[in-house]
Coordinates of C-alpha atoms in Angstrom, one line a residue:
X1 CA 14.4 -64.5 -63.7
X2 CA 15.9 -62.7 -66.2
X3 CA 19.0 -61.6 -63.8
X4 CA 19.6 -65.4 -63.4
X5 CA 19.7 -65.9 -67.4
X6 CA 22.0 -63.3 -67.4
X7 CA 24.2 -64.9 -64.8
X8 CA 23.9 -68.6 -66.9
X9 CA 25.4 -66.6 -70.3
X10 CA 27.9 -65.3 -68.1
X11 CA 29.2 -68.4 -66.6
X12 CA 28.6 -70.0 -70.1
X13 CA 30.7 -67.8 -71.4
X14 CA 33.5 -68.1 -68.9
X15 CA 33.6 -72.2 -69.1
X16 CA 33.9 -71.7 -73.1
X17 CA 37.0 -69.5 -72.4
X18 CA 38.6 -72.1 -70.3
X19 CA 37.9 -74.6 -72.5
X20 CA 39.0 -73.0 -75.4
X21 CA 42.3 -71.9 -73.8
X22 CA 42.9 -75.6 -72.5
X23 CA 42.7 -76.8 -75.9
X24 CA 44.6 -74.2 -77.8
X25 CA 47.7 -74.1 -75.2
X26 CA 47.4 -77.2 -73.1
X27 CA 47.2 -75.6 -69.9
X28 CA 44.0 -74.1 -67.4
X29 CA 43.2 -70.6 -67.0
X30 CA 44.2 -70.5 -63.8
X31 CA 47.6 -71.8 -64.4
X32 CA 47.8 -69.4 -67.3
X33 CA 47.3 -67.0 -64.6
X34 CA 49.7 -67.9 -62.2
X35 CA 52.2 -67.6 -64.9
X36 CA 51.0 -64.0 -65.3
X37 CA 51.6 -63.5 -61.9
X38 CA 55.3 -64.7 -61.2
X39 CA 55.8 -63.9 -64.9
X40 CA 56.5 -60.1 -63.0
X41 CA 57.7 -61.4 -59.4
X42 CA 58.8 -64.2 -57.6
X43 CA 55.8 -65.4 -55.0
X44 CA 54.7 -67.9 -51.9
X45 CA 51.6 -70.1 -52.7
X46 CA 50.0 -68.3 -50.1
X47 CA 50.7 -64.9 -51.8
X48 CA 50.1 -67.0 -55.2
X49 CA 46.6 -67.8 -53.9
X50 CA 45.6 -64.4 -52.2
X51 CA 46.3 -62.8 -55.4
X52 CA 43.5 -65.3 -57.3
X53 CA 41.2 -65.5 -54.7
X54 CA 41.3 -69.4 -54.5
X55 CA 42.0 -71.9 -51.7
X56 CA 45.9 -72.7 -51.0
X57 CA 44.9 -76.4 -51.5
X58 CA 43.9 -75.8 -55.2
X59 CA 46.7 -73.2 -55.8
X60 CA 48.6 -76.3 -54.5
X61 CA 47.4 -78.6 -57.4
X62 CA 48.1 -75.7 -59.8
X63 CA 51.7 -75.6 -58.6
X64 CA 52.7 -79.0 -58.5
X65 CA 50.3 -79.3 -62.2
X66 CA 53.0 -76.4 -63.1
X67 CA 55.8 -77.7 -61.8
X68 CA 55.4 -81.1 -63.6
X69 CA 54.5 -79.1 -67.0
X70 CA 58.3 -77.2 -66.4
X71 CA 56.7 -74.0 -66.4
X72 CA 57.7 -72.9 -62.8
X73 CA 60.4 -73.5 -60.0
X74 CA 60.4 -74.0 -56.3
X75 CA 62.8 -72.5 -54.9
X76 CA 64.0 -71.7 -51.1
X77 CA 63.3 -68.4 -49.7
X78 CA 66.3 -66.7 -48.7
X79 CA 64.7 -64.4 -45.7
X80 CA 62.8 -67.1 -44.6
X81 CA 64.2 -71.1 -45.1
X82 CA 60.8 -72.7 -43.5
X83 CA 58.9 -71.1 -47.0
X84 CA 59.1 -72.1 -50.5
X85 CA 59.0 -69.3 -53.6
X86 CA 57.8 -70.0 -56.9
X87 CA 59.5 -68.5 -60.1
X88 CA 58.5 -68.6 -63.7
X89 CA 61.1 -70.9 -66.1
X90 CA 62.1 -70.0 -69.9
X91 CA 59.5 -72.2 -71.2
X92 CA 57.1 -70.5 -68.8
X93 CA 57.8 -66.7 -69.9
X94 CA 57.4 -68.4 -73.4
X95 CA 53.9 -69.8 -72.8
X96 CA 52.7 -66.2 -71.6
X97 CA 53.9 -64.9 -74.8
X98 CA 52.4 -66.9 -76.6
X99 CA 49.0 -66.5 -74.3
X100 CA 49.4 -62.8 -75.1
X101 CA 50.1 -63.0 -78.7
X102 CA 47.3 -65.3 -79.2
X103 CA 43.6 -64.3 -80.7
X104 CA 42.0 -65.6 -78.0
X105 CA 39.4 -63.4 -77.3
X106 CA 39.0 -62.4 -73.5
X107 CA 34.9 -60.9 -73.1
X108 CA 35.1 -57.6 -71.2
X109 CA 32.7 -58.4 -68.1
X110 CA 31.8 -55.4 -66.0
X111 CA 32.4 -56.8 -62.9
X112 CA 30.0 -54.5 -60.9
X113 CA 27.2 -55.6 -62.7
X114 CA 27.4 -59.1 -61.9
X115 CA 27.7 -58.3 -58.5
X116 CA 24.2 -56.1 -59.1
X117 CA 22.9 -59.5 -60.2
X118 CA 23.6 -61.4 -57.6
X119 CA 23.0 -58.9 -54.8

């Protein structure tokens, strides 16, 4: 029982991080983090959503939510026409910035014990 208390703070504590970063720059923590991504190289979606761990058809929604926002560009890739690449705009490298500069305060999580919890 008291594993799965743990686990609730946890996940509390994650969804209060998302909101909070929602509210304070207008975007989701998973777009925030696909801006961290192509903020250091050019990506696919697939490669976008190998890298997170989530479904191509959300890292779909977070592109086109990106796109929209003017944060990132589609463009063609050059060794291969069929597939798209995505690439991180001024505005976009400015959001990280202001992401990293902000005093939004990320909880260190020890990853291996939550796996211990729900193992």
């Amino acid at each position: 029982m008291e594993n799965i208390c743990r686990l609730r703070r946890i996940f509390s504590t994650v969804y209060r991080l998302e909101r909070d970063i929602k509210k304070k720059f207008g975007i989701t923590a998973n777009e925030i983090m696909v801006l961290c991504l192509l903020n250091a190289i050019k990506l696919s979606a697939g490669e976008l959503s190998k890298e997170m761990g989530i479904s191509e058809s959300r890292m779909s929604k977070i592109i086109d939510s990106l796109e929209k926002k003017g944060y990132i560009l589609r463009e063609i890739n050059k060794d291969d026409k069929r597939k798209m690449i995505f690439s991180i705009t001024d505005k976009g490298k400015e959001k990280v910035r202001e992401f990293a500069e902000s005093d939004i305060e990320v909880p260190d999580i020890d990853i291996e014990k939550i796996s211990n919890l729900i193992c």
